[in-house]
């Protein structure tokens, strides 16, 4: 039987005691982090969210018998005076390391089964086990620190927006499908059999309607849901800091978001200089092969098309003649790569969907390459044009501009990692701007919105919608940090005629538009102010701040990459009666629920 807490209250957290508290009576409430039974003396480390305090049980103590019962993760109350530790036992790693509590009373408030992994050691445990016993995983100091950081970041966000005249307004979770482009999570309606709610992919239309409603400045820290296929480090539900601003233009949005980022980074003691650089999408693609360039290192892609325009090598000459490009990536010092390392690069290119990749370097004063037919002179001219020195390696890709750059962009990242060119502790921000309005979907043979269908075209590109839509730029922007997109948004269309035009271009018929977004198109007609906004990915942002590679490390109860909650076993099959009430019949019979297996 456990002892009772009774009316005992803590006097100090386990992270609070300092030499100035010596002599005070302390009541600590927490978990047994470690027990060190020295035969005579016994030491206990007691832990709570705030830290760890050493408790000393003297050999002749009347509570020794009680202390000897304690095991890791038992829940205890310890009462006794604070004393200064002997100089040689001070622990500089603990904030409370100069003092200890002498146990006069110990109450065992609860026992604990032996945990499947140690909370005290930061030993490596498989992620499945960690997720299954998430409550134990969360007790570990690293995840406690991450949750604490996440809390401070959300508080900083709320304080910032409040100070700038924003209202936090909740929008529905049970809603109508929002067109963010991913698959919706659907919720069947019992009251209206056959009808479904969709969980929001984002509150996009609601926040725009809030601008029509005159709320002027809105923000919300909000869960969004996208039923996407497995991709590493995506979550089916994730958190956005969602923002919308009336009478917004690009400079106004950037001017409000940059100081927010400055505030948030103060939480980890990092000063972020503003304004952030701005880079047109076309430049990001050409120089870095990505619309979210990692700017912590160079390795820029060079265009060497001119070198190949009259080359003897047919393949690249033809590509250039047909309006394509030849682009190059120089790997400093890459001339030393072994033949198997070079073969691996070619294989990597195939994995990325290319036919291969051309490489060249200088060996004993002559060009060494995997494509001899490319011709020594042209290769040498390419190396000179791209700045490839005698010790370096050049990679060459030919094709459509974005395709060639994307391929080299992927190599840029993997080779920077391989060559250790990415400095840690650097934060390189950039706004990527001037995205194209549309992307051509070759499969479906239609335009799709690059951001979403409510994004306004550039003022000077409006005419292009009737000419060549592929060249029209959008007032869309992404905020990129160290190669991750941490925010994205746009200035919206506020003119119903323009909205109709964009729907038409996207092949959304009037009828379709009425069915899907009729409420929104209606609202647009009642005096919509010019407006725009942005959404920041909170999980990714906190993961970067915490120095974590995966967003799962900063989410209290994340799902696996296979969209399963290993702790609760969701998703799971449901009682046939529930299906009956919803007038749903499963066909074919449900596969086994992907819940946690039988024991870990
Ligand atoms: N709703 C958009 C998204 O979730 C962001 C925005 O345009 O504000 O990506």
JSON list of C-alpha atoms in Angstrom, two decimals, residues 32 35 37 42-44 57 61-71 103 106:
[
{"chain": "A", "resi": 32, "resn": "UNK", "atom": "CA", "xyz": [13.24, 8.27, -8.04]},
{"chain": "A", "resi": 35, "resn": "UNK", "atom": "CA", "xyz": [19.32, 5.00, -6.02]},
{"chain": "A", "resi": 37, "resn": "UNK", "atom": "CA", "xyz": [23.08, 2.33, -1.84]},
{"chain": "A", "resi": 42, "resn": "UNK", "atom": "CA", "xyz": [22.12, 5.84, 0.73]},
{"chain": "A", "resi": 43, "resn": "UNK", "atom": "CA", "xyz": [21.67, 8.49, -1.94]},
{"chain": "A", "resi": 44, "resn": "UNK", "atom": "CA", "xyz": [18.56, 9.08, -3.94]},
{"chain": "A", "resi": 57, "resn": "UNK", "atom": "CA", "xyz": [19.79, 9.13, 3.84]},
{"chain": "A", "resi": 61, "resn": "UNK", "atom": "CA", "xyz": [18.43, 7.23, 9.78]},
{"chain": "A", "resi": 62, "resn": "UNK", "atom": "CA", "xyz": [15.05, 5.96, 10.99]},
{"chain": "A", "resi": 63, "resn": "UNK", "atom": "CA", "xyz": [13.86, 6.20, 7.36]},
{"chain": "A", "resi": 64, "resn": "UNK", "atom": "CA", "xyz": [16.60, 3.89, 6.03]},
{"chain": "A", "resi": 65, "resn": "UNK", "atom": "CA", "xyz": [14.25, 0.89, 5.91]},
{"chain": "A", "resi": 66, "resn": "UNK", "atom": "CA", "xyz": [11.79, 2.92, 3.81]},
{"chain": "A", "resi": 67, "resn": "UNK", "atom": "CA", "xyz": [14.58, 4.20, 1.57]},
{"chain": "A", "resi": 68, "resn": "UNK", "atom": "CA", "xyz": [15.85, 0.70, 0.88]},
{"chain": "A", "resi": 69, "resn": "UNK", "atom": "CA", "xyz": [12.48, -0.19, -0.67]},
{"chain": "A", "resi": 70, "resn": "UNK", "atom": "CA", "xyz": [12.79, 2.47, -3.35]},
{"chain": "A", "resi": 71, "resn": "UNK", "atom": "CA", "xyz": [13.41, 1.62, -6.99]},
{"chain": "A", "resi": 103, "resn": "UNK", "atom": "CA", "xyz": [15.74, 12.79, 4.37]},
{"chain": "A", "resi": 106, "resn": "UNK", "atom": "CA", "xyz": [10.13, 9.57, 2.97]}
]
